[in-house]
Coordinates of C-alpha atoms and ligand atoms in Angstrom, one line a residue:
X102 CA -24.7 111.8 -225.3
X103 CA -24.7 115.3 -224.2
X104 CA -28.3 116.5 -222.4
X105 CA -29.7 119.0 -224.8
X106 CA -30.2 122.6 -223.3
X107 CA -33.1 123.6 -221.6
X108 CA -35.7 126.0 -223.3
X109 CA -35.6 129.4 -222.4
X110 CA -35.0 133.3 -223.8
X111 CA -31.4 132.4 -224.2
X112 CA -32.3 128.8 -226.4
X113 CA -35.6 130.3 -228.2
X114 CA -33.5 131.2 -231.2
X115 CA -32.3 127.8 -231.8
X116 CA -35.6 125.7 -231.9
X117 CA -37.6 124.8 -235.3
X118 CA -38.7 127.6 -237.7
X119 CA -41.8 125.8 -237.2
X120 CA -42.4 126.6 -233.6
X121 CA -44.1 130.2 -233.3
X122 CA -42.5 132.0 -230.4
X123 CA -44.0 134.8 -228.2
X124 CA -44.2 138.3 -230.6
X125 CA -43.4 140.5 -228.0
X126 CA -41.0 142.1 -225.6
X127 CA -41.6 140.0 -222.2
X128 CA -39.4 142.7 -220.3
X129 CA -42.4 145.1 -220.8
X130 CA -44.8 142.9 -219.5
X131 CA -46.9 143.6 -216.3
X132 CA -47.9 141.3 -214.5
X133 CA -51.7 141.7 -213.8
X134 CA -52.9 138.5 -213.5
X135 CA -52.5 136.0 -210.5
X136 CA -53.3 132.2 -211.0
X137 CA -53.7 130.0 -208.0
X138 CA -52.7 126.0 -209.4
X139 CA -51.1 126.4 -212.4
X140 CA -51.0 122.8 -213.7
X141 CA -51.4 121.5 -217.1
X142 CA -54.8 122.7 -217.2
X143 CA -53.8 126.4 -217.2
X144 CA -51.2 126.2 -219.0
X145 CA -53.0 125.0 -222.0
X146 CA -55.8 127.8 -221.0
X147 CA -56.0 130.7 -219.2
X148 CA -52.2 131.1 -219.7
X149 CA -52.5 130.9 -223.7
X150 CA -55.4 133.7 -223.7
X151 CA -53.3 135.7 -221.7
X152 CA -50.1 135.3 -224.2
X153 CA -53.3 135.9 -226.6
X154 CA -53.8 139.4 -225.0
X155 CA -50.2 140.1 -225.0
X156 CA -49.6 139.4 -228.4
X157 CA -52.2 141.9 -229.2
X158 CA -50.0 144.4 -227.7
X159 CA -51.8 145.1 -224.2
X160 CA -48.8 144.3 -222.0
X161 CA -50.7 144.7 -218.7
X162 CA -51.6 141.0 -218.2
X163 CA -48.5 138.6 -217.8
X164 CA -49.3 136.1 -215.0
X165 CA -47.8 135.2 -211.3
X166 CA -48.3 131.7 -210.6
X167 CA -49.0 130.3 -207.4
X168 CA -48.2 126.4 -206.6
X169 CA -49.8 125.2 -203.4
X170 CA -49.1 121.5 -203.5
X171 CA -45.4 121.4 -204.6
X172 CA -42.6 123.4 -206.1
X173 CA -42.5 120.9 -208.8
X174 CA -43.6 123.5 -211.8
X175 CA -41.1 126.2 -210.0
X176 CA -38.2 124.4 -210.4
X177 CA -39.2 123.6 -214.2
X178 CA -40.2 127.1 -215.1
X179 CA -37.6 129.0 -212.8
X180 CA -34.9 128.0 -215.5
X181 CA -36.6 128.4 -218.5
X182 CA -37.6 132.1 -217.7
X183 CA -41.1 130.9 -217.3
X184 CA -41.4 129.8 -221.2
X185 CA -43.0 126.3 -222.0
X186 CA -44.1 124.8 -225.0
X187 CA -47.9 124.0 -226.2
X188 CA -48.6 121.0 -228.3
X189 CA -51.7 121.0 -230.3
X190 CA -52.8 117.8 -231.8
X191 CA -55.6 117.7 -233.9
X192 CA -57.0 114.9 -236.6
X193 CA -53.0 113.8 -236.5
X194 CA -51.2 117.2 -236.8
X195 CA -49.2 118.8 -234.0
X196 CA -48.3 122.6 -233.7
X197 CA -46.4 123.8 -231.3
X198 CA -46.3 127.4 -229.7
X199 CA -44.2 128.6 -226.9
X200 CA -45.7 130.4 -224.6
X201 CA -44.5 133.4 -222.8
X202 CA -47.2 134.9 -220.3
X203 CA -46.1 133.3 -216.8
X204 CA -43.7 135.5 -215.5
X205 CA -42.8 133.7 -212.3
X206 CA -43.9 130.8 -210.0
X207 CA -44.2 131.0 -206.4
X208 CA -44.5 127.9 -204.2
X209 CA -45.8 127.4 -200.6
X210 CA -42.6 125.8 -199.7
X211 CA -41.2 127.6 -196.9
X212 CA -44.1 130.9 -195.7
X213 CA -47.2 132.5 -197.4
X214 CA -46.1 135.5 -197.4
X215 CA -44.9 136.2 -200.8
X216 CA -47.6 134.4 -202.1
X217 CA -50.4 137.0 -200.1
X218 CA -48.0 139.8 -201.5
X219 CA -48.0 138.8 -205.1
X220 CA -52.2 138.8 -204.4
X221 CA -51.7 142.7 -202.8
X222 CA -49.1 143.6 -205.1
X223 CA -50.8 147.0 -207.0
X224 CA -51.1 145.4 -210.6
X225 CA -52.9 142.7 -209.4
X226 CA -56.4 143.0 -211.3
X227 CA -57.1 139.5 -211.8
X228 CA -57.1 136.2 -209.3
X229 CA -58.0 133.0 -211.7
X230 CA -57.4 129.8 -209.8
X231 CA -58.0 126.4 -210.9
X232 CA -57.3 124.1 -207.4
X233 CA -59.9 121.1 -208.5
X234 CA -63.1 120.3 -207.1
X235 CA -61.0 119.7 -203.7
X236 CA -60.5 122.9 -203.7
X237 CA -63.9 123.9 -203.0
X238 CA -64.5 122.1 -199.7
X239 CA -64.7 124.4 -196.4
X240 CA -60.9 123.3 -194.9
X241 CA -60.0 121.5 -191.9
X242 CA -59.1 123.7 -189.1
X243 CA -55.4 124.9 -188.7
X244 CA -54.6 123.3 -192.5
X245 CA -52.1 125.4 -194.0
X246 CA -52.4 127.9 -196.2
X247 CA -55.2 127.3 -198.8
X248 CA -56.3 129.1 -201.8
X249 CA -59.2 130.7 -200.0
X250 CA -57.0 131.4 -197.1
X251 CA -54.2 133.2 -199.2
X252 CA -57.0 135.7 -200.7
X253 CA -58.5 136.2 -197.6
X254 CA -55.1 137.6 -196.4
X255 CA -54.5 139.0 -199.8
X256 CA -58.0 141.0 -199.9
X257 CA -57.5 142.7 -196.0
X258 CA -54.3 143.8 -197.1
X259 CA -55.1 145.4 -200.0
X260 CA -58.0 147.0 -197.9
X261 CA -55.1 147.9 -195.2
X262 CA -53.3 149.5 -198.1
X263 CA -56.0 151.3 -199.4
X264 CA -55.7 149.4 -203.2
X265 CA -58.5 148.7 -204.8
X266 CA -60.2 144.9 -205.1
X267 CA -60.2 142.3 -207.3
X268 CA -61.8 140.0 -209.6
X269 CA -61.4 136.8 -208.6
X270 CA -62.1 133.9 -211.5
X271 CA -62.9 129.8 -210.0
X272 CA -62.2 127.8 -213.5
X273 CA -62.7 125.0 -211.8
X274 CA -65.4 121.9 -213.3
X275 CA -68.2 123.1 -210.5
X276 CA -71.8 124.8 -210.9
X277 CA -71.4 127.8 -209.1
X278 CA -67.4 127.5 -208.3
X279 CA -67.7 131.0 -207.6
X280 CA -69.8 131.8 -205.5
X281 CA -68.2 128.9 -202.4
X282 CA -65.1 130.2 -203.3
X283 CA -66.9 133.8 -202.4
X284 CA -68.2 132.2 -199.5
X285 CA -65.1 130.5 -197.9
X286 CA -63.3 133.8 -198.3
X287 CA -65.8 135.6 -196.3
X288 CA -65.9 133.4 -193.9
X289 CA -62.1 133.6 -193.3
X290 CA -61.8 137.1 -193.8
X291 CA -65.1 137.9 -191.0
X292 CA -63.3 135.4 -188.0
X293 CA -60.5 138.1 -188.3
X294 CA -62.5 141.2 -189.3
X295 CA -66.4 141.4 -189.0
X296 CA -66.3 144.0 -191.8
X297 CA -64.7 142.9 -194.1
X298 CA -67.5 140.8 -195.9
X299 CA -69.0 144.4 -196.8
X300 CA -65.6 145.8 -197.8
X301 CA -65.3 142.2 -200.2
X302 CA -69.0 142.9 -201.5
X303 CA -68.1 146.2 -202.1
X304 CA -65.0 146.2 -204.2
X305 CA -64.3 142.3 -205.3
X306 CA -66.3 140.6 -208.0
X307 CA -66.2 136.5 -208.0
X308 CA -67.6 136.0 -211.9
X309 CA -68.8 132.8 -212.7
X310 CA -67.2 131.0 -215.3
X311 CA -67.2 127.9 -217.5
X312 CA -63.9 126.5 -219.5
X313 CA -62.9 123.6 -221.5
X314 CA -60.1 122.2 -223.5
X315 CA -59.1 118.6 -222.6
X316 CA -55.6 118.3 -221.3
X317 CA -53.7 114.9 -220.4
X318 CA -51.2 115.0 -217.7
X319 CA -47.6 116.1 -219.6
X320 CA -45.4 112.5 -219.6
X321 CA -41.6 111.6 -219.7
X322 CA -42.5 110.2 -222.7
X323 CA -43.7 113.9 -224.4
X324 CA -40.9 115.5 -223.0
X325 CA -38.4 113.0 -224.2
X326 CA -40.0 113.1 -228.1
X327 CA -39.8 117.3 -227.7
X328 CA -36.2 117.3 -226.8
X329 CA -35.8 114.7 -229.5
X330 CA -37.8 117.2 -231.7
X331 CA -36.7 120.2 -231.1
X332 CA -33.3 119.8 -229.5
X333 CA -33.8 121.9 -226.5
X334 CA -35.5 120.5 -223.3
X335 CA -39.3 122.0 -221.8
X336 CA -39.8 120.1 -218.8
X337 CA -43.2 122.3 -218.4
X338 CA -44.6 121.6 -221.5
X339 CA -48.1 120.6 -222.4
X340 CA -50.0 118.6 -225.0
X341 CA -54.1 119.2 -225.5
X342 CA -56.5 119.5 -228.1
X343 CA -57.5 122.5 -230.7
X344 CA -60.6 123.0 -228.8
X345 CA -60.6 125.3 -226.2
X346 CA -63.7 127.7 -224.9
X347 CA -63.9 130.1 -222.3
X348 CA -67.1 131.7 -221.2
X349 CA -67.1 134.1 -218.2
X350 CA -69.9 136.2 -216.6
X351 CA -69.9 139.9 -217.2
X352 CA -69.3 141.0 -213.7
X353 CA -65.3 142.4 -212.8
X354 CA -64.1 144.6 -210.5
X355 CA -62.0 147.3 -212.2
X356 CA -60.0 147.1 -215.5
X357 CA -59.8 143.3 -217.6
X358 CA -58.0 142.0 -220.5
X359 CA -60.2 142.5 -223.7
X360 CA -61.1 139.0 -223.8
X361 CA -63.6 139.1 -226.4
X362 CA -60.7 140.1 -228.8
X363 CA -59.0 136.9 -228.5
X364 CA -62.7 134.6 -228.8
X365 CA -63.3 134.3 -224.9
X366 CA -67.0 134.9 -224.6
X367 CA -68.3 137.4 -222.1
X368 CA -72.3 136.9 -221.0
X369 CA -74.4 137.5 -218.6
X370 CA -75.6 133.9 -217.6
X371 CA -72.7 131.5 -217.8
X372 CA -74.9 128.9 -216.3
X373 CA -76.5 127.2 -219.2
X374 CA -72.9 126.5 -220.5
X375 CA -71.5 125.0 -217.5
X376 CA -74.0 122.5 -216.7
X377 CA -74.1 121.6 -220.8
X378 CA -70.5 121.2 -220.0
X379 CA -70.3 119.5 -216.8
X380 CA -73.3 117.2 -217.4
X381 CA -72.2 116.3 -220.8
X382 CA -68.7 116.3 -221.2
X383 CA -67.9 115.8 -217.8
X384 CA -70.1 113.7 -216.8
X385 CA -69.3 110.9 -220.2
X386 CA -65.8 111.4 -219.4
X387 CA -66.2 110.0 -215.3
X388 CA -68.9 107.3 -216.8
X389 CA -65.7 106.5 -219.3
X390 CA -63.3 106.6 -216.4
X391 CA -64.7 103.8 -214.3
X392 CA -66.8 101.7 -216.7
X393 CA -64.0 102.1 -219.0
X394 CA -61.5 101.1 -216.6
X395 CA -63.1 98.1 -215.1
X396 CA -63.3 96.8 -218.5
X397 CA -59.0 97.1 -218.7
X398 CA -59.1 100.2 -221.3
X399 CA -56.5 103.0 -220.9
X400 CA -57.8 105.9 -222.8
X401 CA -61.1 107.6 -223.8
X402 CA -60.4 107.1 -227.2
X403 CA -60.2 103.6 -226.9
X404 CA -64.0 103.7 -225.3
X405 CA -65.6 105.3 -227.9
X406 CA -63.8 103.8 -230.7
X407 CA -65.4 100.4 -229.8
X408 CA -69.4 101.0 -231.2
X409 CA -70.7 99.8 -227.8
X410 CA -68.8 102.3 -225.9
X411 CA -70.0 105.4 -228.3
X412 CA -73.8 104.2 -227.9
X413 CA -73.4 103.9 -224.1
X414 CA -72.2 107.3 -224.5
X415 CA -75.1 108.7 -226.8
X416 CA -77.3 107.0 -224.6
X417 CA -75.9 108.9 -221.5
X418 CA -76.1 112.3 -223.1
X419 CA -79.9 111.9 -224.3
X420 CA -80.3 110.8 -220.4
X421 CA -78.7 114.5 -219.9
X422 CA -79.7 116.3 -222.2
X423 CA -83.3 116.1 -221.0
X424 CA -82.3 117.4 -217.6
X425 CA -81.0 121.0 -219.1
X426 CA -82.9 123.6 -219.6
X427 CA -83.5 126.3 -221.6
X428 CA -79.8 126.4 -223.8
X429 CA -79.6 129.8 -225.2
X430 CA -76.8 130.5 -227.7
X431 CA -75.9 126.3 -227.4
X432 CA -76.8 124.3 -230.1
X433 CA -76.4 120.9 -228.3
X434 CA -76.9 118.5 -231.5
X435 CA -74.0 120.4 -232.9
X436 CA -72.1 120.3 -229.2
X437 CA -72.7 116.4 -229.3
X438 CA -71.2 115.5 -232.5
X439 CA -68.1 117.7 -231.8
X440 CA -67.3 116.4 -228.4
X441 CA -67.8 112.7 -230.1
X442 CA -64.9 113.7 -231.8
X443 CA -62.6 115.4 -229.3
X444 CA -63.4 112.2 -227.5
X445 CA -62.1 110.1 -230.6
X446 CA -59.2 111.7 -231.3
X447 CA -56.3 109.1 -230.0
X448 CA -53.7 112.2 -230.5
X449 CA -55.2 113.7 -227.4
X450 CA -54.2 110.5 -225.1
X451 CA -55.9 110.7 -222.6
X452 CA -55.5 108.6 -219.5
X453 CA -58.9 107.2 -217.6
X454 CA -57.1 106.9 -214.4
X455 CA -56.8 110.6 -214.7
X456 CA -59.8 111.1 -215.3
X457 CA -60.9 109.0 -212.4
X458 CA -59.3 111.0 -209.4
X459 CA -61.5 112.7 -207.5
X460 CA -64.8 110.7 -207.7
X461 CA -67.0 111.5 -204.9
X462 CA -66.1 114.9 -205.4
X463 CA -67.1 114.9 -209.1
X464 CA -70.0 112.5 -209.3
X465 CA -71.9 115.4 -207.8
X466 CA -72.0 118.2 -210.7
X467 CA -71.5 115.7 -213.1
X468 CA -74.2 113.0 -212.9
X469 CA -76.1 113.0 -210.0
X470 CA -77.1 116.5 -210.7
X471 CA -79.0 115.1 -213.8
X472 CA -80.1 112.1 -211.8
X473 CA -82.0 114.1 -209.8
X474 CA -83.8 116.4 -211.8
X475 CA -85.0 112.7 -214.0
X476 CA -85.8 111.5 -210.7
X477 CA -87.7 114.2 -209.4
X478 CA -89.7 113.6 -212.9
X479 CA -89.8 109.9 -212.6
X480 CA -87.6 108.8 -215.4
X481 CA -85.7 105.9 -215.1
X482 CA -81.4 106.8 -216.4
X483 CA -80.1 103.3 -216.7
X484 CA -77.0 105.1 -218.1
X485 CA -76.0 107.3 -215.2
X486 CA -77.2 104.3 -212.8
X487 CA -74.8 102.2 -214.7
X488 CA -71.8 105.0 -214.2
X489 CA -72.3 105.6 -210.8
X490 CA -72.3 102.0 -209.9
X491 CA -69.4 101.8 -211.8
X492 CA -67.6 104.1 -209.4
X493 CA -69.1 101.9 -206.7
X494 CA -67.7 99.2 -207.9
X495 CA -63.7 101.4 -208.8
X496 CA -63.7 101.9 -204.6
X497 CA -62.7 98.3 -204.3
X498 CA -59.7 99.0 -206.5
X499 CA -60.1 96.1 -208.5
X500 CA -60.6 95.8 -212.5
X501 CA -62.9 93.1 -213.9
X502 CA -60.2 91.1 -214.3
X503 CA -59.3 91.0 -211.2
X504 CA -55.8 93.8 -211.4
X505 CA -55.9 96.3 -209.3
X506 CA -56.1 99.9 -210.1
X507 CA -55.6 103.0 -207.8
X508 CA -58.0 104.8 -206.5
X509 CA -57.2 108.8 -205.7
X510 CA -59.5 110.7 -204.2
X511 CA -58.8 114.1 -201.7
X512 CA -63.1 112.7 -200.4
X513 CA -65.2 110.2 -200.3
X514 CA -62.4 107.7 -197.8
X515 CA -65.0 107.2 -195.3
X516 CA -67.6 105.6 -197.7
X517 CA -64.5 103.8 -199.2
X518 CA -64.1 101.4 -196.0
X519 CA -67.4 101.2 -195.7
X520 CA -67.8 99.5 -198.8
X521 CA -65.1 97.9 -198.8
X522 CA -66.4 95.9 -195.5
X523 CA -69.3 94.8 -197.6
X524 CA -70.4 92.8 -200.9
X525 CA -73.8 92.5 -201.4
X526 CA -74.8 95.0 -204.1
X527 CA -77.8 96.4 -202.2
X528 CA -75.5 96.7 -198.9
X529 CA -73.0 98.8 -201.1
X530 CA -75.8 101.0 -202.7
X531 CA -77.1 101.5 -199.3
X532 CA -73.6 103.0 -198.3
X533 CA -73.6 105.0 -201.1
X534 CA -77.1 106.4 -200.8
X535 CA -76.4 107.3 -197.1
X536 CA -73.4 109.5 -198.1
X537 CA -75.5 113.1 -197.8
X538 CA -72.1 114.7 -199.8
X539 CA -72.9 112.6 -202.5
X540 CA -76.4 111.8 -202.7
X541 CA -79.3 114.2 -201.7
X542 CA -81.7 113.1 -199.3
X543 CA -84.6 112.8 -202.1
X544 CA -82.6 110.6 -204.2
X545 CA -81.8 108.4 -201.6
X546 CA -85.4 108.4 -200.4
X547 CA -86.8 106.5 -203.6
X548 CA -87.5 103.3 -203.7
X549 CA -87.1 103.0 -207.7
X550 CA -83.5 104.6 -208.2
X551 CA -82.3 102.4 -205.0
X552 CA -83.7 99.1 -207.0
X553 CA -82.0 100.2 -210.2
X554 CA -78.7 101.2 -209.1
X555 CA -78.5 97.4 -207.2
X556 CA -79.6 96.4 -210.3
X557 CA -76.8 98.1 -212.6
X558 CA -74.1 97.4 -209.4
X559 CA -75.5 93.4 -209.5
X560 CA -74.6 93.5 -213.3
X561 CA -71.4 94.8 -212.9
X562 CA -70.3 92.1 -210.7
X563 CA -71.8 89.4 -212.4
X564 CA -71.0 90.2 -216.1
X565 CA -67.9 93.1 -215.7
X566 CA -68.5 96.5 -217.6
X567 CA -68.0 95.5 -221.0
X568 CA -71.3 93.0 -221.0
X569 CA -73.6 95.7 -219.0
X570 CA -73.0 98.7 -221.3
X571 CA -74.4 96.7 -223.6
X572 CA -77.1 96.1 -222.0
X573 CA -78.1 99.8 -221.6
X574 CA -79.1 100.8 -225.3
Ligands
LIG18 C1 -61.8 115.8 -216.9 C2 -61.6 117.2 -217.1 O1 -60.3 115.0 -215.3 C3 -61.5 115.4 -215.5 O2 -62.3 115.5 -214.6 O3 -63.2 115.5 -217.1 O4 -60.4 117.6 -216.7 C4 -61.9 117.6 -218.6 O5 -60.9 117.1 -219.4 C5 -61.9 119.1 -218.8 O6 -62.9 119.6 -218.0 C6 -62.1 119.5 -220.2 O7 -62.4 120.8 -220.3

């Protein structure tokens, strides 16, 4: 059988009637938007508000990608003209868009330099960047290039050249993404020139920013049923949900996409929604990740289709919940029952192991920051103990039933051979509560939370996950 041919300007006329194409001429576009990292998550993201924007006829805002980690996406885009296909699944329907804002991809393969100059090209309004929690974490010296490094460059050249600044969006799952992302650039930028943090105060903006829309990792297996589909190859497609929320601080440097035109919200205190987000959401899904797979379950769906699961889950959100404060414009009954059902929905498939990568980097923002305020008011959180001994308990990279399981994490591999010198539950808490990245010294100072985290890691051991989530309501 002959390979079918790959998507791209030349092939858009021949897939399904059904598929809605981009409405406009992609020669006019400008590209005004860089993206640092632009995986699955973008693509089903920040990329579609931008084709948003450019449907509605402001051509100023087609997007440069930036691959630090491999040239994988480059060599799947480069062919297609930088078109890919967006498969929405919701409550068993699929639509499918393709999607034309990424103009080009540039990987770190051989220098920096063209990545710095597509950062200090003159069009260049915008920097979004989504480079994961690992992203965020001062780097080691002489590492190559990294995202903060690249727009440290980017920013003195622009200054050199007399352009103007930038705004500079972190959409990464972190309080505050931001600001370190401000902060690491500074630092850079002032070991080379001590004025440049005024010059970067001066004329960049780092908005806050919070944004959601689950996306499972693309498969063979979805790219093999689109070909099948549609008879034209997309080996840089994605699948997600209908969902998808955007909510950016009103703070930018010099001209923006009208974002509010295309239902991206634009407020002055993005904070509320990202810990909401990050403490709910993200927080279920990691509690989901390594509860859910020590117990032998693949998906979140599966987790809270089983009546336990979805009770351990309400039980872990009232534990949250009571840690946020003031929500304005948030109605966080309503916020409850509709994650419940993103969660649900099996179209979404999505994988716990990917959920799980990352922990000690994610546990963090996403439980013990409400494990600490209930602390601090001496509450006990049986669920949240029970998840973060479950990721105790993932580092020895064994299941319940024994099978291992892989553990990825770009942190956390010091405490990992720690623990995985020792066996008695309160020798392994210990470890954990030593781990200042993880833990903050008040937590690990009280006597209570140390008891009940042995307590939940004891029952993991003896009983396996399904048996102590149980236990918890
Ligand atoms: C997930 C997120 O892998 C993870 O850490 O919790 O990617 C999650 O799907 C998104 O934040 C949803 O917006």
């Amino acid at each position: 059988m002959r390979a079918p041919p790959r998507l791209g300007s030349a092939t858009l006329a021949r897939l399904p009637q059904a598929i809605e194409r981009p409405g406009y001429d992609r020669e006019k576009v400008e590209v005004g938007v860089v993206h640092i990292g632009p995986g699955a998550f973008h693509r089903a993201h920040q990329a579609v508000v931008l084709d948003d924007i450019l449907r509605r006829g402001d051509l100023r805002w087609g997007v440069t990608g930036l691959s630090l980690r491999s040239p994988t996406l480059r060599d799947a885009l480069q062919p297609q003209d930088g078109l890919y296909t967006l498969a929405v699944s919701q409550a068993g329907e699929t639509r499918r868009r393709v999607i034309g804002s990424i103009r080009e991809v540039i990987a770190l393969d051989a220098s920096p330099i063209p990545l710095v100059e597509a950062l200090a090209r003159q069009s260049t309004r915008l920097v979004t960047l989504t480079i994961t929690e690992a992203g965020y974490v001062a780097p080691a010296p002489r590492k190559p290039a990294t995202a903060a490094g690249l727009i440290a460059a980017a920013l003195m050249t622009r200054r050199g050249r007399g352009l103007g600044g930038l705004t500079i969006l972190a959409c990464d799952n972190l309080e505050g993404a931001g600001r370190r992302l401000e902060e690491l650039v500074c630092a850079i930028a002032a070991a080379i020139d001590p004025d440049m943090p005024d010059w970067i105060a001066a004329n960049v903006r780092f908005p806050a920013c919070m944004v959601d829309r689950i996306t499972p990792a693309t498969t063979a297996a979805d790219i093999e049923a689109f070909s099948s589909y549609a008879g034209v190859e997309d080996r840089a497609m994605v699948r997600t949900e209908a969902f998808s929320q955007w909510v950016i601080e009103d703070r930018f440097a010099g001209p923006r996409p009208e974002f509010e035109s295309v239902g991206v919200q634009v407020v002055s205190d993005v904070a509320p929604f990202s810990k909401a987000k990050l403490r709910l959401l993200n927080g279920a899904h990691s509690a989901m990740a390594y509860l859910g797979g020590l117990a032998g379950l693949t998906y979140v769906h599966e987790f809270v289709q089983n009546p336990a699961g979805a009770a351990y889950v309400e039980r872990l959100w009232d534990e949250a919940e009571e840690t946020l404060g003031p929500t304005v414009g948030l109605d966080l009954a309503a916020y409850r029952t509709r994650l419940m059902a993103r969660f649900r929905d099996p179209a979404i498939a999505h994988a716990l192991a990917q959920i799980a990568i990352d922990g000690s980097l994610k546990l963090p923002p996403q439980l013990v920051s409400s494990l600490a305020v209930r602390t601090e008011r001496g509450l006990p959180s049986p669920a949240i103990d029970l998840a973060i001994a479950g990721w105790v308990k993932w580092q020895s990279g064994r299941d319940d039933a024994g099978a291992s399981v892989e553990v990825r994490d770009a942190g956390g591999g010091a405490l990992r051979r720690r623990l995985a010198r020792l066996s008695a539950p309160e020798q392994r808490i210990g470890a954990l509560l030593n781990e200042v990245s993880i833990i903050p010294a008040p937590l690990a100072a009280d006597t209570r939370l140390r008891a009940e985290l042995v307590d939940a890691l004891r029952r993991l051991d003896t009983k396996g996950a399904r048996a102590a989530l149980v236990e918890v309501f």
